Short mmCIF file of C-alpha atoms and ligand atoms in Angstrom, two decimals:
data_model
loop_
_atom_site.label_atom_id
_atom_site.label_comp_id
_atom_site.label_asym_id
_atom_site.label_seq_id
_atom_site.Cartn_x
_atom_site.Cartn_y
_atom_site.Cartn_z
CA MET A 1 -33.36 62.25 97.49
CA ARG A 2 -37.00 62.97 98.39
CA GLU A 3 -39.73 62.23 95.87
CA GLY A 4 -40.27 65.37 93.81
CA ASP A 5 -36.78 66.78 94.34
CA ALA A 6 -34.68 67.24 91.23
CA PRO A 7 -31.39 65.31 91.19
CA LYS A 8 -28.44 67.51 92.17
CA PRO A 9 -26.36 68.48 89.12
CA THR A 10 -22.68 67.68 89.05
CA LYS A 11 -20.12 70.48 88.79
CA GLU A 12 -19.47 69.46 85.21
CA GLN A 13 -23.18 69.45 84.36
CA LYS A 14 -23.47 72.99 85.72
CA GLU A 15 -20.49 74.18 83.71
CA ILE A 16 -21.65 72.77 80.40
CA SER A 17 -25.20 74.05 80.94
CA ALA A 18 -24.24 77.62 81.87
CA MET A 19 -26.10 80.39 80.05
CA THR A 20 -24.32 83.37 78.58
CA THR A 21 -24.94 86.73 80.23
CA GLU A 22 -26.97 87.78 77.23
CA GLU A 23 -29.15 84.66 77.44
CA TRP A 24 -29.60 85.14 81.17
CA ASN A 25 -30.70 88.77 80.77
CA THR A 26 -33.05 87.97 77.87
CA TYR A 27 -34.60 84.86 79.41
CA PHE A 28 -35.14 86.29 82.88
CA SER A 29 -36.61 89.56 81.59
CA GLY A 30 -40.31 90.26 82.08
CA HIS A 31 -41.29 90.01 78.41
CA TRP A 32 -40.28 87.61 75.67
CA ASN A 33 -40.43 88.51 72.01
CA PHE A 34 -40.13 85.91 69.27
CA ALA A 35 -42.11 84.82 66.25
CA GLY A 36 -44.86 82.19 66.51
CA ALA A 37 -44.62 78.81 64.80
CA LYS A 38 -46.12 78.17 61.38
CA GLN A 39 -49.06 75.81 61.97
CA GLU A 40 -48.57 72.73 59.80
CA GLY A 41 -50.65 69.68 60.59
CA HIS A 42 -51.17 70.68 64.19
CA LEU A 43 -53.44 73.33 65.60
CA ALA A 44 -51.38 74.73 68.42
CA MET A 45 -47.67 74.25 67.94
CA PHE A 46 -45.44 76.59 69.83
CA PRO A 47 -42.12 77.81 68.39
CA GLU A 48 -39.04 75.85 69.47
CA GLU A 49 -37.68 79.03 71.03
CA LEU A 50 -40.23 78.78 73.85
CA PRO A 51 -39.24 75.35 75.27
CA HIS A 52 -35.62 76.14 74.30
CA ARG A 53 -35.55 79.06 76.72
CA LEU A 54 -37.39 77.26 79.51
CA ILE A 55 -35.16 74.19 79.23
CA LYS A 56 -32.02 76.32 79.35
CA MET A 57 -33.38 78.12 82.41
CA PHE A 58 -34.60 75.11 84.38
CA ALA A 59 -32.82 71.92 83.23
CA PHE A 60 -29.19 70.91 83.06
CA ARG A 61 -27.62 68.95 80.23
CA GLY A 62 -28.45 65.28 80.69
CA ASP A 63 -31.62 66.04 82.70
CA THR A 64 -35.02 64.75 81.56
CA VAL A 65 -37.74 67.16 80.50
CA LEU A 66 -41.41 66.13 80.63
CA ASP A 67 -44.09 67.55 78.36
CA PRO A 68 -47.48 66.10 79.36
CA PHE A 69 -49.16 67.59 76.25
CA MET A 70 -46.60 66.79 73.61
CA GLY A 71 -48.50 67.51 70.39
CA SER A 72 -45.99 67.62 67.54
CA GLY A 73 -43.03 67.17 69.89
CA THR A 74 -41.57 70.70 69.92
CA THR A 75 -40.45 70.32 73.55
CA SER A 76 -38.63 67.07 72.77
CA LEU A 77 -36.98 68.70 69.77
CA ALA A 78 -35.74 71.60 71.89
CA ALA A 79 -34.58 69.14 74.57
CA LYS A 80 -32.71 67.05 72.00
CA ASN A 81 -31.02 70.12 70.51
CA LEU A 82 -29.94 71.15 74.01
CA GLU A 83 -28.69 67.66 74.90
CA ARG A 84 -31.44 66.93 77.41
CA ASN A 85 -33.55 63.76 77.49
CA SER A 86 -37.28 64.10 77.22
CA VAL A 87 -40.53 62.25 77.78
CA GLY A 88 -43.84 63.32 76.26
CA TYR A 89 -47.44 62.22 76.55
CA GLU A 90 -49.94 62.78 73.76
CA ILE A 91 -53.53 61.59 73.78
CA ASN A 92 -53.97 61.70 70.02
CA PRO A 93 -51.96 58.85 68.38
CA GLU A 94 -51.99 60.65 65.03
CA PHE A 95 -49.25 62.91 66.38
CA ILE A 96 -46.76 60.03 66.63
CA GLU A 97 -45.94 60.30 62.91
CA ILE A 98 -45.74 64.10 63.07
CA ALA A 99 -43.42 63.95 66.09
CA LYS A 100 -41.23 61.37 64.32
CA GLN A 101 -40.87 63.74 61.38
CA LYS A 102 -40.20 66.75 63.55
CA LEU A 103 -37.55 64.90 65.55
CA ASN A 104 -36.09 63.40 62.37
CA THR A 105 -36.01 60.03 64.08
CA ARG A 106 -35.05 58.11 60.96
CA GLN A 107 -31.75 59.95 60.61
CA PRO A 108 -29.11 58.92 63.15
CA ASP A 109 -27.55 62.04 64.68
CA PHE A 110 -24.03 62.53 65.94
CA MET A 111 -25.24 62.31 69.55
CA GLY A 112 -26.68 58.82 69.00
CA THR A 113 -30.16 59.88 70.17
CA GLU A 114 -32.48 56.97 70.83
CA TYR A 115 -36.26 57.20 70.46
CA GLU A 116 -39.07 55.06 71.76
CA PHE A 117 -42.70 55.60 70.80
CA LEU A 118 -45.14 53.63 72.92
CA HIS A 119 -48.77 53.43 71.94
CA ASP A 120 -50.95 52.56 74.89
CA THR A 121 -54.68 51.94 74.98
CA VAL A 122 -56.65 52.40 78.15
CA ASN A 123 -58.78 49.36 78.88
CA GLY A 124 -61.06 48.57 81.75
CA ASP A 125 -62.84 50.78 84.21
CA VAL A 126 -61.20 54.20 83.97
CA ALA A 127 -63.39 55.74 86.71
CA ALA A 128 -62.42 52.97 89.17
CA ALA A 129 -58.73 53.37 88.27
CA ILE A 130 -58.98 57.12 88.93
CA GLU A 131 -60.55 56.37 92.33
CA GLN A 132 -57.41 54.37 93.24
CA LEU A 133 -55.06 57.29 92.56
CA PRO A 134 -53.37 58.82 95.61
CA TYR A 135 -54.21 62.36 94.45
CA LYS A 136 -57.01 63.60 92.25
CA PHE A 137 -56.87 67.12 90.90
CA LYS A 138 -60.23 68.83 90.94
CA ASP A 139 -60.39 72.03 88.95
CA PRO A 140 -62.08 74.64 91.15
CA HIS A 141 -63.17 76.69 88.14
CA LYS A 142 -66.65 76.04 86.91
CA LEU A 143 -66.47 75.24 83.23
CA ASP A 144 -69.21 75.44 80.69
CA LYS A 145 -69.41 71.74 79.85
CA LYS A 146 -71.18 72.28 76.55
CA THR A 147 -69.77 70.01 73.89
CA ASP A 148 -68.78 71.75 70.72
CA PRO A 149 -69.79 69.37 67.89
CA ARG A 150 -66.75 70.50 65.91
CA LYS A 151 -64.48 69.29 68.70
CA LEU A 152 -65.97 65.92 69.47
CA THR A 153 -62.65 64.09 69.26
CA PHE A 154 -60.55 64.37 72.39
CA GLY A 155 -57.24 66.19 72.14
CA SER A 156 -56.29 68.32 69.16
CA ARG A 157 -57.33 67.25 65.69
CA ILE A 158 -55.11 67.06 62.70
CA GLU A 159 -56.83 68.50 59.67
CA LYS A 160 -55.93 66.38 56.70
CA GLU A 161 -56.21 67.53 53.15
CA GLY A 162 -59.64 66.92 51.68
CA GLU A 163 -61.02 66.09 55.09
CA ALA A 164 -63.38 69.06 55.35
CA GLY A 165 -66.96 67.92 55.59
CA ARG A 166 -66.05 64.27 56.12
CA GLU A 167 -68.31 62.50 58.60
CA GLU A 168 -66.90 61.47 61.92
CA PHE A 169 -68.09 58.11 63.20
CA PHE A 170 -68.97 57.12 66.73
CA THR A 171 -70.33 53.93 68.24
CA VAL A 172 -73.55 53.74 70.27
CA LYS A 173 -72.86 52.24 73.67
CA GLU A 174 -76.22 52.43 75.39
CA ILE A 175 -79.82 53.44 74.78
CA LEU A 176 -80.83 55.55 77.79
CA SER A 177 -84.35 56.39 76.60
CA PRO A 178 -86.11 56.75 73.23
CA GLU A 179 -84.49 60.17 72.77
CA LYS A 180 -81.17 59.81 74.60
CA VAL A 181 -78.27 57.59 73.68
CA MET A 182 -74.79 57.28 75.09
CA LEU A 183 -71.83 57.01 72.72
CA SER A 184 -68.76 54.92 73.42
CA ASN A 185 -66.76 58.07 74.19
CA GLY A 186 -69.11 58.65 77.16
CA LEU A 187 -71.04 61.48 75.51
CA THR A 188 -74.83 61.44 75.90
CA VAL A 189 -76.68 62.92 72.93
CA LYS A 190 -80.34 63.70 72.39
CA LEU A 191 -82.19 62.94 69.18
CA ILE A 192 -83.81 66.06 67.74
CA GLY A 193 -87.59 65.93 67.44
CA ILE A 194 -88.11 62.74 69.46
CA LYS A 195 -90.41 62.68 72.47
CA SER A 196 -90.89 59.48 74.43
CA GLU A 197 -94.43 58.28 75.07
CA PRO A 198 -95.17 56.45 78.35
CA PHE A 199 -97.00 53.52 76.73
CA THR A 200 -94.43 52.81 74.04
CA HIS A 201 -91.31 53.86 75.95
CA ASP A 202 -89.91 50.34 76.47
CA LYS A 203 -90.73 49.20 72.95
CA ALA A 204 -88.98 52.27 71.52
CA VAL A 205 -85.89 51.53 73.62
CA GLY A 206 -86.00 47.92 72.38
CA TYR A 207 -86.33 49.14 68.78
CA LEU A 208 -83.30 51.42 69.14
CA THR A 209 -81.31 48.74 70.95
CA GLU A 210 -81.83 46.38 68.06
CA LYS A 211 -81.18 48.97 65.34
CA ILE A 212 -78.30 51.07 66.65
CA ARG A 213 -76.66 49.65 69.79
CA GLY A 214 -73.03 48.77 69.06
CA LYS A 215 -73.37 50.25 65.56
CA ARG A 216 -71.25 52.95 64.01
CA ILE A 217 -73.18 56.19 63.56
CA PHE A 218 -72.55 59.75 62.49
CA MET A 219 -74.39 62.89 63.53
CA LYS A 220 -75.62 66.12 62.04
CA TYR A 221 -76.65 69.17 64.00
CA ASP A 222 -79.18 71.97 63.84
CA LYS A 223 -79.02 75.63 64.82
CA LEU A 224 -79.79 74.86 68.44
CA LYS A 225 -76.92 72.65 69.58
CA HIS A 226 -77.82 71.92 73.23
CA ASP A 227 -80.96 71.43 75.28
CA GLU A 228 -81.60 72.85 78.74
CA GLU A 229 -79.61 69.96 80.29
CA ASN A 230 -76.63 70.80 78.05
CA LEU A 231 -77.07 67.60 76.05
CA LEU A 232 -75.88 67.74 72.46
CA LEU A 233 -78.88 67.74 70.09
CA CYS A 234 -78.37 65.68 66.97
CA TYR A 235 -79.79 63.98 63.92
CA LEU A 236 -78.39 60.47 64.11
CA TYR A 237 -77.52 58.38 61.05
CA LEU A 238 -76.30 54.83 60.68
CA GLU A 239 -73.17 54.33 58.61
CA ASN A 240 -75.42 53.35 55.64
CA LYS A 241 -77.09 56.80 56.02
CA THR A 242 -80.35 55.49 57.57
CA PHE A 243 -81.86 58.51 59.29
CA VAL A 244 -82.59 57.14 62.77
CA ASN A 245 -84.73 60.07 64.04
CA ALA A 246 -87.07 59.70 61.04
CA HIS A 247 -87.20 55.90 61.32
CA LEU A 248 -88.11 56.13 64.97
CA ILE A 249 -90.99 58.48 64.17
CA LYS A 250 -92.18 56.23 61.34
CA SER A 251 -92.15 53.25 63.74
CA GLY A 252 -94.97 54.98 65.65
CA LEU A 253 -93.21 54.24 68.96
CA VAL A 254 -92.43 57.86 69.83
CA GLY A 255 -94.11 61.23 69.85
CA ILE A 256 -92.77 64.35 68.13
CA ASP A 257 -91.20 67.17 70.05
CA SER A 258 -92.48 70.27 68.27
CA SER A 259 -91.81 72.65 71.15
CA TYR A 260 -89.06 74.49 69.25
CA GLU A 261 -87.90 75.24 65.71
CA TYR A 262 -85.60 72.84 63.89
CA ARG A 263 -84.93 72.01 60.26
CA TYR A 264 -87.01 68.82 60.00
CA ARG A 265 -89.85 69.88 62.29
CA GLU A 266 -92.53 70.04 59.56
CA ARG A 267 -91.32 66.81 57.95
CA PHE A 268 -91.41 64.97 61.24
CA LEU A 269 -94.93 66.27 61.96
CA ASP A 270 -96.08 65.07 58.52
CA MET A 271 -94.52 61.66 59.16
CA GLY A 272 -96.27 61.51 62.52
CA GLU A 273 -99.64 62.26 60.91
CA LEU A 274 -99.11 59.53 58.31
CA VAL A 275 -98.37 57.03 61.07
CA GLN A 276 -101.58 57.98 62.89
CA SER A 277 -103.80 57.71 59.82
C1 SAM B 1 -51.40 72.89 72.61
S1 SAM B 1 -51.10 71.27 72.07
C2 SAM B 1 -49.38 71.11 72.37
C3 SAM B 1 -48.60 71.54 71.22
C4 SAM B 1 -47.11 71.32 71.38
N1 SAM B 1 -46.54 72.20 72.37
C5 SAM B 1 -46.44 71.52 70.04
O1 SAM B 1 -45.67 72.45 69.88
O2 SAM B 1 -46.74 70.75 69.10
C6 SAM B 1 -51.76 70.33 73.37
C7 SAM B 1 -51.74 68.85 73.08
O3 SAM B 1 -52.21 68.15 74.22
C8 SAM B 1 -52.92 67.00 73.79
N2 SAM B 1 -53.74 66.54 74.90
C9 SAM B 1 -54.95 67.02 75.32
N3 SAM B 1 -55.38 66.35 76.41
C10 SAM B 1 -54.41 65.44 76.71
C11 SAM B 1 -54.26 64.47 77.73
N4 SAM B 1 -55.18 64.31 78.66
N5 SAM B 1 -53.14 63.72 77.74
C12 SAM B 1 -52.19 63.89 76.79
N6 SAM B 1 -52.28 64.79 75.78
C13 SAM B 1 -53.36 65.56 75.75
C14 SAM B 1 -53.68 67.49 72.58
O4 SAM B 1 -54.06 66.43 71.71
C15 SAM B 1 -52.67 68.45 71.95
O5 SAM B 1 -51.92 67.81 70.94
#
């Protein structure tokens, strides 16, 4: 068997996987009509009917179905109900519990289904590991790489009850300049209102390194979310609510960017004047 070829089904496998004429006509028709899935806990669940149809069309009983974006596990549920094996990848570990519930893993079923949930963490140099891959997909479509502050976590988010308005914490990995810091998720953000000054540049970086590097922070945003370089503009706060932008200005190590309108512009200018006097 060549790599990439599906294993040949046995005669028996074909027989027990056969679709009825009605299924065949419905599934291979140009349009499908069925209701969507009620969204509970997950933002983009599809109804079981969707993977159910595709699995019947393209996999035999006993085959293994792969869903690289598993979410709540609807594909695995459809596969299980159709007596196929399945493998799923999901980047957000919070879905493990949801998938366990959906698949009813705690109840033994008459087929003796076995489940394995592996939680893996990527360590080391991801970019170097990607370089080693035999094939790298490069999307030819130009995407707008703006970061939506509401979607800062990777993968889909699970909205939990009472979570609205809760701060999301990040860790500062590196201070790139007095106004730019890199977070541990690789995102570079720019502190609103901060302008580096040539004479105090290094001191300001040292000040930030001491105060916020390696620390947990949360961010707030203004009307203008991105600068001309597409960097996310933020007000940065330490976990204990210390307002880093304001502290930096009060330290006298930075200038104030007043070239555009933002919520704290006047306050920052007043702070700057106090420092000067
Ligand atoms: C549209 S949802 C899939 C929903 C799923 N069909 C269901 O019914 O629950 C896409 C899922 O892919 C996950 N995801 C995004 N990027 C991923 C990646 N690189 N690797 C694995 N999962 C990823 C998201 O967290 C999200 O749960």
